[in-house]
Every structure is written in C-alpha cells, then in structure tokens.
Amino acid sequence: MNPPSPSSGVHAELAVLGAGELVSDPELEAEFVESAHRILATLVRGGAALGWINPPSRDDVAELLGQVVAAVPTGDAALRVAYLDRRPVGLGYWLRYSRPTHRPHADLEKIAVDAAAHGRGVGRALTSALIGDAREAGIEVLTLDARGDNAGALHLYRSLGFTEYGRLPDFVAFGERRYDKVFCMLDFRRQR
C-alpha cells in the first residue's frame, strides 16, 4: 500500500493514515520511522514543545513508535500519520492510561507537524482523526498537556472541544526558561 496519490488539482492532497495501514506495508513502515525521526528531531531542535530538550535519536523514536504500534491492536493506543502529496509531514498518537483505575481514559501525547506544513490543516486533521479513534475505542476522557507558550496548539485543541482543567505555573524547564504546563480534556461522556 502506498499513501494516496495526489489529485490532479493544484492544491496538495492531505491524507491521514492509521497504524494498521502503515504496518501492512513494510516499505511504508520503514519510511515512517525515518520521517517521524526527521520531523521530531527538527522540531525539537527548533525549540518545539514535544517533551525533549535535545533532539531524539532515530533509535529513541523507533522504540517509542514501536511501543505505540504494539498497543494499537488491543485498543490501548492510536497512531496517525499525515501525508501531503505522498510525503509524510506529521504524526500523532494517544495511549490509554496503564493505571487500572484510569484505564477508561487516554492521553494524547504527541501531535507533531513538519514546520513546512504548518498552516495547512495537518494538525487539525491528525487531532480530529485521533479524537475519532478515541471515541471508537470507547475512551471516556481524552487528556493532553501542552506548554503554556504553545498558543497555536492550545487554540487548535480548544476549537476541537478540549477544555482546560488545570495549569502548573513555570513547571516545564527548558534550559533556564520556565513555562506553564496546561492540562486539557475532552470528555466524551458528556457527548453521549
């Protein structure tokens, strides 16, 4: 399987694939690890709020993604990859909480979009697909946290129905700089 081919129009075609589509094609899966590493390392190098101070190694990214993909068949995770004109430009995933008392819930842990694709709806498409996956998996509450200065991401999450439920002032340490950690949730129980 290959990512969907671009349409004959002038605008780039956006496609969002799930983990099942990725792992069914070894070539696509191998390309994904390389692309995910490139996207994540470049964003972190530029100061993005993705949980790393230094860019992750390819092996670190491969291990992380391997854990996520392994949890997908049991409904404990969802992984999505965005393509613009057959080129991987973004990824995101959620993981179900492992603590037994928190199992009905999941945490949206990463949404990462190549800087060259910002402003093209990639983050919205990834997040929307992951929200749909969470609903389908029976998740009751989908949570996330974001660095307080990440105004674009926080605006996106609010526009998709997430509400802020807490904030830790100056909690995130990035060298000498400190940022708030903002907690958000999407409660599917209220939508049923």
Coordinates of N, CA, C and O in Angstrom, one line a residue:
M1 N 0.8 -1.2 0.0 CA 0.0 0.0 0.0 C 0.9 1.2 0.0 O 1.9 1.3 0.7
N2 N 0.5 2.2 -0.8 CA 1.2 3.5 -0.8 C 0.3 4.6 -0.3 O -0.9 4.4 -0.4
P3 N 0.9 5.7 0.2 CA 0.0 6.8 0.6 C -0.8 7.2 -0.6 O -0.4 7.0 -1.7
P4 N -2.0 7.7 -0.4 CA -2.8 8.1 -1.5 C -2.1 9.1 -2.4 O -1.3 9.9 -1.9
S5 N -2.3 8.9 -3.7 CA -1.6 9.8 -4.6 C -2.3 11.1 -4.7 O -3.5 11.2 -4.4
P6 N -1.6 12.2 -5.1 CA -2.2 13.5 -5.2 C -3.2 13.6 -6.3 O -3.2 12.8 -7.2
S7 N -4.2 14.5 -6.1 CA -5.2 14.7 -7.1 C -4.6 15.5 -8.2 O -3.5 16.0 -8.1
S8 N -5.3 15.6 -9.3 CA -4.7 16.4 -10.4 C -4.8 17.9 -10.2 O -4.3 18.6 -11.1
G9 N -5.5 18.3 -9.1 CA -5.6 19.7 -8.9 C -4.3 20.4 -8.4 O -3.3 19.8 -8.2
V10 N -4.4 21.7 -8.3 CA -3.2 22.5 -7.9 C -2.9 22.3 -6.4 O -1.8 22.3 -6.0
H11 N -3.9 22.1 -5.5 CA -3.7 22.0 -4.1 C -3.2 20.7 -3.7 O -3.6 19.7 -4.3
A12 N -2.4 20.7 -2.7 CA -1.8 19.5 -2.2 C -2.9 18.6 -1.5 O -3.8 19.2 -0.9
E13 N -2.9 17.3 -1.7 CA -3.8 16.4 -1.1 C -3.3 16.0 0.3 O -2.2 15.5 0.4
L14 N -4.2 16.1 1.3 CA -3.9 15.7 2.6 C -4.5 14.3 2.9 O -5.7 14.2 2.6
A15 N -3.7 13.4 3.4 CA -4.2 12.1 3.7 C -3.7 11.7 5.1 O -2.6 12.0 5.4
V16 N -4.6 11.1 5.9 CA -4.2 10.7 7.3 C -4.4 9.2 7.4 O -5.5 8.7 7.3
L17 N -3.3 8.5 7.6 CA -3.3 7.0 7.7 C -3.2 6.6 9.1 O -2.6 7.3 10.0
G18 N -3.8 5.4 9.4 CA -3.7 4.8 10.7 C -2.6 3.8 10.8 O -2.0 3.5 9.8
A19 N -2.3 3.3 12.0 CA -1.2 2.4 12.2 C -1.4 1.1 11.4 O -0.4 0.6 10.9
G20 N -2.6 0.6 11.3 CA -2.9 -0.6 10.5 C -2.4 -0.5 9.1 O -1.8 -1.4 8.5
E21 N -2.7 0.7 8.5 CA -2.3 0.9 7.1 C -0.8 1.0 7.0 O -0.2 0.6 6.0
L22 N -0.1 1.5 8.0 CA 1.4 1.7 8.0 C 2.0 0.3 8.1 O 3.0 0.0 7.3
V23 N 1.6 -0.5 9.1 CA 2.3 -1.8 9.3 C 2.0 -2.8 8.3 O 2.7 -3.8 8.2
S24 N 1.0 -2.6 7.5 CA 0.6 -3.6 6.4 C 1.6 -3.5 5.2 O 1.6 -4.3 4.4
D25 N 2.4 -2.4 5.2 CA 3.3 -2.2 4.1 C 4.7 -1.9 4.7 O 5.0 -0.9 5.2
P26 N 5.6 -2.9 4.6 CA 6.9 -2.8 5.2 C 7.7 -1.6 4.7 O 8.4 -0.9 5.5
E27 N 7.6 -1.2 3.5 CA 8.3 -0.1 2.9 C 7.7 1.2 3.5 O 8.5 2.1 3.9
L28 N 6.4 1.3 3.6 CA 5.8 2.5 4.2 C 6.1 2.6 5.7 O 6.4 3.7 6.1
E29 N 6.2 1.5 6.4 CA 6.5 1.5 7.8 C 8.0 2.0 8.0 O 8.2 2.8 8.9
A30 N 8.9 1.4 7.2 CA 10.3 1.9 7.4 C 10.5 3.3 7.0 O 11.2 4.1 7.7
E31 N 9.8 3.8 6.0 CA 9.8 5.2 5.7 C 9.2 6.1 6.8 O 9.7 7.2 7.1
F32 N 8.2 5.6 7.4 CA 7.6 6.3 8.5 C 8.5 6.6 9.7 O 8.6 7.7 10.2
V33 N 9.3 5.6 10.1 CA 10.2 5.8 11.2 C 11.2 6.8 10.8 O 11.5 7.7 11.6
E34 N 11.8 6.8 9.6 CA 12.7 7.8 9.2 C 12.1 9.2 9.2 O 12.7 10.2 9.6
S35 N 10.9 9.3 8.6 CA 10.2 10.6 8.5 C 9.8 11.1 9.9 O 10.0 12.3 10.2
A36 N 9.3 10.2 10.8 CA 9.0 10.6 12.1 C 10.2 11.2 12.9 O 10.1 12.2 13.5
H37 N 11.3 10.5 12.7 CA 12.6 10.9 13.3 C 13.0 12.3 12.8 O 13.3 13.2 13.6
R38 N 12.9 12.5 11.5 CA 13.3 13.8 10.9 C 12.4 14.9 11.4 O 12.8 15.9 11.8
I39 N 11.0 14.6 11.4 CA 10.1 15.6 11.9 C 10.3 16.0 13.3 O 10.4 17.2 13.7
L40 N 10.4 15.0 14.2 CA 10.5 15.2 15.6 C 11.9 15.9 16.0 O 11.9 16.9 16.7
A41 N 12.9 15.4 15.4 CA 14.3 15.9 15.7 C 14.4 17.4 15.2 O 14.9 18.3 16.0
T42 N 13.8 17.7 14.1 CA 13.9 19.1 13.5 C 13.0 20.0 14.4 O 13.5 21.1 14.7
L43 N 11.9 19.6 14.8 CA 11.0 20.4 15.6 C 11.7 20.7 17.0 O 11.6 21.8 17.5
V44 N 12.2 19.6 17.6 CA 12.8 19.8 18.9 C 14.0 20.7 18.8 O 14.3 21.6 19.6
R45 N 14.8 20.5 17.7 CA 16.0 21.4 17.5 C 15.6 22.9 17.4 O 16.3 23.8 17.9
G46 N 14.4 23.1 16.9 CA 13.8 24.5 16.8 C 13.1 25.0 18.1 O 12.5 26.0 18.1
G47 N 13.1 24.1 19.1 CA 12.5 24.5 20.4 C 11.1 24.1 20.6 O 10.4 24.6 21.5
A48 N 10.6 23.2 19.8 CA 9.2 22.8 19.9 C 8.9 22.1 21.3 O 9.8 21.4 21.8
A49 N 7.7 22.2 21.7 CA 7.3 21.6 23.0 C 6.8 20.2 22.8 O 5.6 19.9 22.7
L50 N 7.8 19.2 22.7 CA 7.4 17.8 22.4 C 7.9 16.9 23.5 O 7.9 15.7 23.3
G51 N 8.5 17.4 24.6 CA 8.9 16.6 25.7 C 10.4 16.3 25.7 O 10.9 15.8 26.7
W52 N 11.1 16.7 24.7 CA 12.6 16.5 24.7 C 13.3 17.9 24.7 O 12.7 18.9 24.2
I53 N 14.4 17.9 25.3 CA 15.3 19.1 25.3 C 16.2 19.1 24.1 O 16.4 20.0 23.4
N54 N 16.8 17.9 23.9 CA 17.7 17.6 22.8 C 16.9 16.8 21.8 O 16.1 15.9 22.2
P55 N 17.2 16.9 20.5 CA 16.6 16.1 19.5 C 16.7 14.6 19.8 O 17.8 14.1 20.2
P56 N 15.6 13.8 19.7 CA 15.7 12.4 20.0 C 16.5 11.7 18.9 O 16.5 12.1 17.8
S57 N 17.1 10.6 19.3 CA 17.8 9.8 18.3 C 16.8 9.0 17.4 O 15.7 8.8 17.8
R58 N 17.3 8.5 16.3 CA 16.4 7.6 15.5 C 16.0 6.4 16.3 O 14.8 6.0 16.2
D59 N 16.9 5.8 17.1 CA 16.5 4.6 17.8 C 15.5 4.9 18.9 O 14.6 4.1 19.2
D60 N 15.6 6.1 19.5 CA 14.6 6.5 20.5 C 13.2 6.6 19.9 O 12.2 6.2 20.4
V61 N 13.2 7.3 18.7 CA 11.9 7.4 18.0 C 11.4 6.1 17.6 O 10.2 5.8 17.8
A62 N 12.2 5.2 17.1 CA 11.8 3.9 16.6 C 11.2 3.1 17.8 O 10.2 2.4 17.7
E63 N 11.9 3.2 19.0 CA 11.4 2.4 20.2 C 10.0 3.0 20.6 O 9.1 2.2 20.9
L64 N 9.9 4.3 20.7 CA 8.7 4.9 21.1 C 7.5 4.5 20.2 O 6.5 4.1 20.6
L65 N 7.8 4.6 18.9 CA 6.7 4.3 17.9 C 6.4 2.8 17.9 O 5.2 2.4 17.7
G66 N 7.4 2.0 18.2 CA 7.2 0.5 18.3 C 6.2 0.2 19.4 O 5.3 -0.6 19.3
Q67 N 6.4 0.9 20.6 CA 5.5 0.7 21.7 C 4.1 1.1 21.4 O 3.2 0.5 21.8
V68 N 4.0 2.3 20.7 CA 2.6 2.7 20.4 C 2.0 1.8 19.4 O 0.8 1.3 19.6
V69 N 2.7 1.4 18.3 CA 2.1 0.4 17.4 C 1.7 -0.9 18.0 O 0.7 -1.5 17.7
A70 N 2.5 -1.4 18.9 CA 2.2 -2.6 19.6 C 0.9 -2.5 20.5 O 0.2 -3.5 20.7
A71 N 0.6 -1.3 20.9 CA -0.6 -1.2 21.8 C -1.8 -0.9 21.0 O -3.0 -1.0 21.5
V72 N -1.7 -0.7 19.7 CA -2.9 -0.3 18.8 C -3.9 -1.5 18.7 O -5.1 -1.3 18.9
P73 N -3.4 -2.8 18.5 CA -4.4 -3.9 18.3 C -5.3 -4.1 19.5 O -6.4 -4.6 19.3
T74 N -4.8 -3.8 20.7 CA -5.6 -4.1 21.9 C -6.5 -2.9 22.2 O -7.2 -2.9 23.3
G75 N -6.5 -1.8 21.5 CA -7.3 -0.6 21.8 C -6.6 0.3 22.8 O -7.3 1.1 23.3
D76 N -5.4 0.0 23.1 CA -4.7 0.8 24.1 C -3.9 2.0 23.5 O -3.3 2.7 24.3
A77 N -4.0 2.2 22.2 CA -3.3 3.3 21.6 C -4.0 3.5 20.2 O -4.6 2.7 19.6
A78 N -3.7 4.7 19.6 CA -4.0 5.0 18.3 C -2.8 5.9 17.7 O -2.3 6.7 18.5
L79 N -2.5 5.6 16.5 CA -1.4 6.3 15.8 C -1.9 6.8 14.5 O -2.5 6.0 13.8
R80 N -1.6 8.0 14.1 CA -2.0 8.6 12.8 C -0.8 9.3 12.2 O 0.0 9.9 12.9
V81 N -0.7 9.2 10.9 CA 0.4 9.8 10.1 C -0.3 10.6 9.0 O -1.2 10.1 8.3
A82 N 0.2 11.9 8.9 CA -0.4 12.8 7.8 C 0.6 12.8 6.7 O 1.8 13.0 6.8
Y83 N 0.0 12.8 5.4 CA 0.8 12.9 4.2 C 0.2 14.1 3.4 O -1.0 14.2 3.3
L84 N 1.1 14.9 2.9 CA 0.8 15.9 1.9 C 1.5 15.5 0.6 O 2.7 15.4 0.5
D85 N 0.7 15.2 -0.4 CA 1.2 14.8 -1.7 C 2.2 13.6 -1.5 O 3.4 13.7 -2.1
R86 N 1.8 12.6 -0.8 CA 2.6 11.4 -0.6 C 3.8 11.5 0.3 O 4.6 10.6 0.4
R87 N 4.0 12.7 0.9 CA 5.2 12.9 1.7 C 4.7 13.0 3.2 O 3.8 13.8 3.5
P88 N 5.3 12.2 4.1 CA 4.9 12.3 5.5 C 5.3 13.6 6.1 O 6.4 14.1 6.0
V89 N 4.3 14.3 6.7 CA 4.5 15.6 7.2 C 4.1 15.8 8.7 O 4.2 16.9 9.3
G90 N 3.5 14.8 9.2 CA 3.1 14.9 10.6 C 2.6 13.5 11.2 O 2.4 12.6 10.5
L91 N 2.6 13.5 12.5 CA 2.2 12.3 13.2 C 1.6 12.7 14.6 O 1.8 13.8 15.1
G92 N 0.8 11.8 15.1 CA 0.3 12.0 16.4 C -0.2 10.7 17.0 O -0.4 9.7 16.2
Y93 N -0.3 10.6 18.3 CA -0.8 9.4 18.9 C -1.4 9.6 20.3 O -1.1 10.7 20.9
W94 N -2.2 8.7 20.7 CA -2.7 8.7 22.1 C -2.4 7.3 22.7 O -2.3 6.3 21.9
L95 N -2.3 7.2 24.0 CA -2.1 6.0 24.7 C -3.1 5.9 25.9 O -3.3 6.9 26.6
R96 N -3.7 4.8 26.0 CA -4.6 4.5 27.2 C -3.7 4.5 28.4 O -2.6 4.1 28.4
Y97 N -4.3 5.1 29.5 CA -3.5 5.1 30.8 C -3.4 3.7 31.3 O -4.3 2.8 31.2
S98 N -2.2 3.4 31.8 CA -1.9 2.0 32.3 C -2.4 1.7 33.7 O -2.7 0.6 34.0
R99 N -2.6 2.7 34.5 CA -3.0 2.5 35.9 C -4.5 2.0 35.8 O -5.3 2.5 35.1
P100 N -4.8 0.9 36.5 CA -6.1 0.2 36.4 C -7.3 1.2 36.6 O -8.3 1.1 35.9
T101 N -7.2 2.1 37.6 CA -8.3 3.0 37.9 C -8.4 4.1 36.8 O -9.4 4.8 36.8
H102 N -7.5 4.2 35.9 CA -7.5 5.2 34.8 C -7.7 4.6 33.4 O -7.7 5.3 32.5
R103 N -7.9 3.3 33.4 CA -8.0 2.6 32.1 C -9.1 3.1 31.1 O -8.9 3.0 29.9
P104 N -10.2 3.7 31.6 CA -11.2 4.2 30.7 C -10.7 5.4 29.9 O -11.4 5.9 29.0
H105 N -9.6 5.9 30.3 CA -9.1 7.2 29.7 C -7.8 7.0 28.9 O -7.1 6.1 29.1
A106 N -7.5 8.1 28.1 CA -6.3 8.0 27.3 C -5.7 9.4 27.3 O -6.4 10.4 27.5
D107 N -4.4 9.5 27.0 CA -3.7 10.8 26.9 C -3.1 11.0 25.5 O -2.4 10.1 25.0
L108 N -3.5 12.1 24.9 CA -3.0 12.5 23.6 C -1.5 13.0 23.9 O -1.4 14.1 24.5
E109 N -0.5 12.2 23.5 CA 0.8 12.5 23.9 C 1.6 13.4 22.9 O 2.5 14.1 23.3
K110 N 1.4 13.2 21.7 CA 2.2 14.0 20.7 C 1.4 14.3 19.5 O 0.7 13.4 18.9
I111 N 1.4 15.5 19.0 CA 1.0 15.9 17.7 C 2.2 16.7 17.2 O 2.6 17.7 17.7
A112 N 2.8 16.2 16.1 CA 4.0 16.9 15.5 C 3.8 17.1 14.0 O 3.5 16.1 13.3
V113 N 4.0 18.3 13.6 CA 3.8 18.6 12.2 C 5.0 19.3 11.7 O 5.5 20.3 12.3
D114 N 5.6 18.8 10.6 CA 6.7 19.4 9.9 C 6.5 20.9 9.8 O 5.4 21.4 9.3
A115 N 7.4 21.8 10.1 CA 7.3 23.2 10.1 C 6.9 23.7 8.7 O 6.1 24.6 8.5
A116 N 7.3 23.0 7.6 CA 7.0 23.4 6.2 C 5.5 23.2 5.9 O 5.0 23.7 5.0
A117 N 4.8 22.4 6.8 CA 3.4 22.1 6.5 C 2.5 22.8 7.5 O 1.3 22.6 7.5
H118 N 3.1 23.7 8.4 CA 2.2 24.4 9.3 C 1.2 25.3 8.5 O 1.5 25.8 7.5
G119 N 0.0 25.5 9.1 CA -1.0 26.3 8.5 C -1.7 25.7 7.4 O -2.5 26.3 6.7
R120 N -1.6 24.3 7.2 CA -2.2 23.7 6.1 C -3.3 22.6 6.5 O -3.7 21.8 5.8
G121 N -3.6 22.7 7.8 CA -4.7 21.9 8.4 C -4.2 20.5 8.8 O -5.0 19.6 9.1
V122 N -2.9 20.3 8.8 CA -2.4 19.0 9.2 C -2.6 18.6 10.6 O -3.1 17.5 11.0
G123 N -2.3 19.6 11.5 CA -2.5 19.3 13.0 C -4.0 19.1 13.3 O -4.3 18.2 14.0
R124 N -4.9 19.8 12.6 CA -6.3 19.6 12.8 C -6.8 18.3 12.3 O -7.5 17.6 13.0
A125 N -6.3 17.9 11.2 CA -6.7 16.6 10.6 C -6.2 15.4 11.5 O -6.9 14.5 11.7
L126 N -4.9 15.5 12.0 CA -4.4 14.5 12.8 C -5.2 14.4 14.1 O -5.6 13.3 14.6
T127 N -5.4 15.6 14.8 CA -6.1 15.6 16.1 C -7.5 15.1 15.9 O -8.0 14.3 16.7
S128 N -8.2 15.5 14.8 CA -9.6 15.1 14.6 C -9.6 13.6 14.4 O -10.5 12.9 14.9
A129 N -8.7 13.0 13.6 CA -8.7 11.6 13.4 C -8.4 10.8 14.7 O -9.0 9.8 15.0
L130 N -7.5 11.3 15.6 CA -7.2 10.7 16.9 C -8.4 10.8 17.8 O -8.7 9.9 18.6
I131 N -9.1 11.9 17.8 CA -10.4 12.0 18.6 C -11.4 11.0 18.1 O -12.0 10.3 18.9
G132 N -11.5 10.8 16.8 CA -12.4 9.8 16.3 C -12.0 8.4 16.7 O -12.8 7.5 17.1
D133 N -10.7 8.1 16.7 CA -10.2 6.8 17.2 C -10.5 6.6 18.6 O -10.8 5.5 19.1
A134 N -10.4 7.7 19.4 CA -10.6 7.5 20.9 C -12.1 7.2 21.1 O -12.4 6.4 21.9
R135 N -13.0 7.9 20.4 CA -14.4 7.6 20.5 C -14.7 6.2 20.2 O -15.4 5.5 20.9
E136 N -14.1 5.7 19.1 CA -14.4 4.4 18.6 C -13.8 3.3 19.6 O -14.4 2.3 19.7
A137 N -12.7 3.7 20.3 CA -12.1 2.7 21.3 C -12.9 2.8 22.6 O -12.5 2.0 23.5
G138 N -13.9 3.6 22.7 CA -14.6 3.7 24.0 C -13.9 4.5 25.1 O -14.3 4.4 26.3
I139 N -13.0 5.3 24.7 CA -12.3 6.2 25.7 C -13.4 7.1 26.3 O -14.2 7.7 25.5
E140 N -13.3 7.3 27.6 CA -14.3 8.2 28.2 C -13.8 9.7 28.3 O -14.5 10.6 28.0
V141 N -12.5 9.8 28.6 CA -11.9 11.2 28.7 C -10.6 11.1 28.0 O -9.7 10.3 28.3
L142 N -10.4 12.0 27.0 CA -9.1 12.1 26.3 C -8.4 13.4 26.9 O -9.0 14.5 26.9
T143 N -7.2 13.2 27.5 CA -6.5 14.3 28.1 C -5.3 14.7 27.2 O -4.8 13.9 26.4
L144 N -4.7 15.8 27.5 CA -3.4 16.2 26.9 C -2.8 17.3 27.8 O -3.5 17.9 28.6
D145 N -1.6 17.5 27.6 CA -1.0 18.7 28.2 C -0.1 19.4 27.2 O 0.4 18.8 26.2
A146 N 0.0 20.7 27.3 CA 0.7 21.5 26.4 C 1.5 22.6 27.1 O 1.1 23.0 28.2
R147 N 2.6 23.0 26.5 CA 3.4 24.0 27.1 C 2.6 25.3 27.0 O 2.0 25.6 25.9
G148 N 2.6 26.1 28.0 CA 1.8 27.3 28.0 C 2.0 28.3 26.9 O 1.1 29.1 26.6
D149 N 3.2 28.3 26.3 CA 3.5 29.3 25.3 C 3.1 28.8 23.9 O 3.3 29.5 22.9
N150 N 2.6 27.6 23.8 CA 2.2 27.0 22.6 C 0.8 27.4 22.2 O -0.2 26.6 22.2
A151 N 0.6 28.7 21.9 CA -0.7 29.3 21.7 C -1.4 28.6 20.5 O -2.7 28.4 20.6
G152 N -0.7 28.3 19.5 CA -1.4 27.7 18.3 C -2.0 26.4 18.6 O -3.1 26.1 18.2
A153 N -1.2 25.5 19.3 CA -1.8 24.2 19.7 C -2.9 24.3 20.6 O -3.9 23.7 20.5
L154 N -2.8 25.2 21.6 CA -3.9 25.4 22.6 C -5.2 25.9 21.9 O -6.3 25.4 22.2
H155 N -5.0 26.8 21.0 CA -6.2 27.3 20.2 C -6.8 26.1 19.4 O -8.0 26.0 19.4
L156 N -6.0 25.3 18.8 CA -6.5 24.2 18.0 C -7.3 23.2 18.9 O -8.4 22.8 18.6
Y157 N -6.7 22.9 20.0 CA -7.4 21.9 20.9 C -8.7 22.5 21.4 O -9.7 21.8 21.5
R158 N -8.7 23.8 21.8 CA -10.0 24.4 22.2 C -11.0 24.3 21.1 O -12.2 24.1 21.4
S159 N -10.6 24.6 19.9 CA -11.5 24.6 18.8 C -12.1 23.2 18.5 O -13.2 23.1 17.9
L160 N -11.4 22.2 18.9 CA -11.9 20.8 18.8 C -12.7 20.3 20.0 O -13.0 19.1 20.0
G161 N -12.9 21.2 20.9 CA -13.7 20.8 22.1 C -13.0 20.5 23.4 O -13.7 20.2 24.4
F162 N -11.7 20.6 23.4 CA -11.0 20.4 24.7 C -11.2 21.6 25.6 O -11.3 22.7 25.1
T163 N -11.2 21.3 26.9 CA -11.3 22.4 27.8 C -10.1 22.3 28.8 O -9.7 21.2 29.1
E164 N -9.7 23.5 29.2 CA -8.6 23.5 30.2 C -9.1 23.1 31.6 O -10.1 23.7 32.0
Y165 N -8.4 22.2 32.3 CA -8.8 21.8 33.6 C -7.8 22.1 34.7 O -8.0 21.8 35.8
G166 N -6.6 22.6 34.2 CA -5.6 22.9 35.2 C -4.3 23.5 34.6 O -4.1 23.4 33.3
R167 N -3.5 24.1 35.4 CA -2.3 24.7 34.9 C -1.3 24.7 36.1 O -1.6 25.0 37.2
L168 N 0.0 24.3 35.7 CA 1.1 24.3 36.7 C 2.0 25.4 36.2 O 2.7 25.3 35.2
P169 N 2.0 26.5 37.0 CA 2.9 27.7 36.6 C 4.4 27.3 36.6 O 4.8 26.7 37.5
D170 N 5.1 27.7 35.6 CA 6.5 27.6 35.5 C 7.0 26.2 35.7 O 8.1 25.9 36.3
F171 N 6.2 25.2 35.3 CA 6.5 23.8 35.6 C 7.5 23.1 34.6 O 8.3 22.3 34.9
V172 N 7.4 23.6 33.3 CA 8.2 23.0 32.3 C 9.6 23.7 32.2 O 9.6 25.0 32.0
A173 N 10.7 23.0 32.4 CA 12.0 23.6 32.4 C 12.6 23.3 31.0 O 12.8 22.2 30.6
F174 N 13.0 24.4 30.4 CA 13.7 24.3 29.1 C 14.9 25.2 29.2 O 14.9 26.4 29.0
G175 N 16.0 24.6 29.7 CA 17.2 25.3 30.0 C 16.9 26.2 31.2 O 16.3 25.8 32.2
E176 N 17.2 27.5 31.0 CA 16.8 28.5 32.1 C 15.4 29.0 32.0 O 14.9 29.6 33.0
R177 N 14.7 28.7 30.9 CA 13.4 29.2 30.7 C 12.4 28.3 31.4 O 12.6 27.1 31.5
R178 N 11.3 28.9 31.9 CA 10.2 28.1 32.5 C 8.9 28.5 31.8 O 8.6 29.6 31.5
Y179 N 8.0 27.4 31.7 CA 6.7 27.6 31.0 C 5.7 26.9 31.8 O 5.9 25.9 32.5
D180 N 4.5 27.4 31.7 CA 3.3 26.8 32.4 C 3.1 25.4 31.7 O 3.3 25.3 30.5
K181 N 2.6 24.5 32.4 CA 2.1 23.2 31.8 C 0.6 23.3 31.9 O 0.0 23.4 33.0
V182 N -0.1 23.3 30.7 CA -1.5 23.4 30.6 C -2.2 22.1 30.4 O -1.8 21.3 29.5
F183 N -3.2 21.7 31.2 CA -3.9 20.4 31.1 C -5.2 20.6 30.5 O -6.0 21.5 30.9
C184 N -5.5 19.8 29.5 CA -6.8 19.9 28.8 C -7.5 18.6 28.7 O -6.8 17.5 28.7
M185 N -8.8 18.6 28.5 CA -9.5 17.3 28.4 C -10.7 17.4 27.5 O -11.2 18.5 27.3
L186 N -11.0 16.3 26.9 CA -12.2 16.2 26.0 C -13.0 15.0 26.6 O -12.6 13.9 26.6
D187 N -14.2 15.4 27.2 CA -15.0 14.4 28.0 C -16.1 13.9 27.1 O -17.0 14.5 26.8
F188 N -15.9 12.6 26.6 CA -16.8 12.0 25.7 C -18.1 11.6 26.4 O -19.1 11.4 25.8
R189 N -18.0 11.4 27.7 CA -19.2 11.0 28.5 C -20.3 12.1 28.4 O -21.5 11.8 28.4
R190 N -19.9 13.3 28.3 CA -20.9 14.4 28.1 C -21.5 14.5 26.8 O -22.5 15.2 26.6
Q191 N -20.9 13.9 25.8 CA -21.3 13.9 24.4 C -22.2 12.7 24.1 O -22.7 12.7 23.0
R192 N -22.3 11.8 25.0 CA -23.1 10.5 24.7 C -24.5 10.7 25.0 O -24.9 11.4 25.8

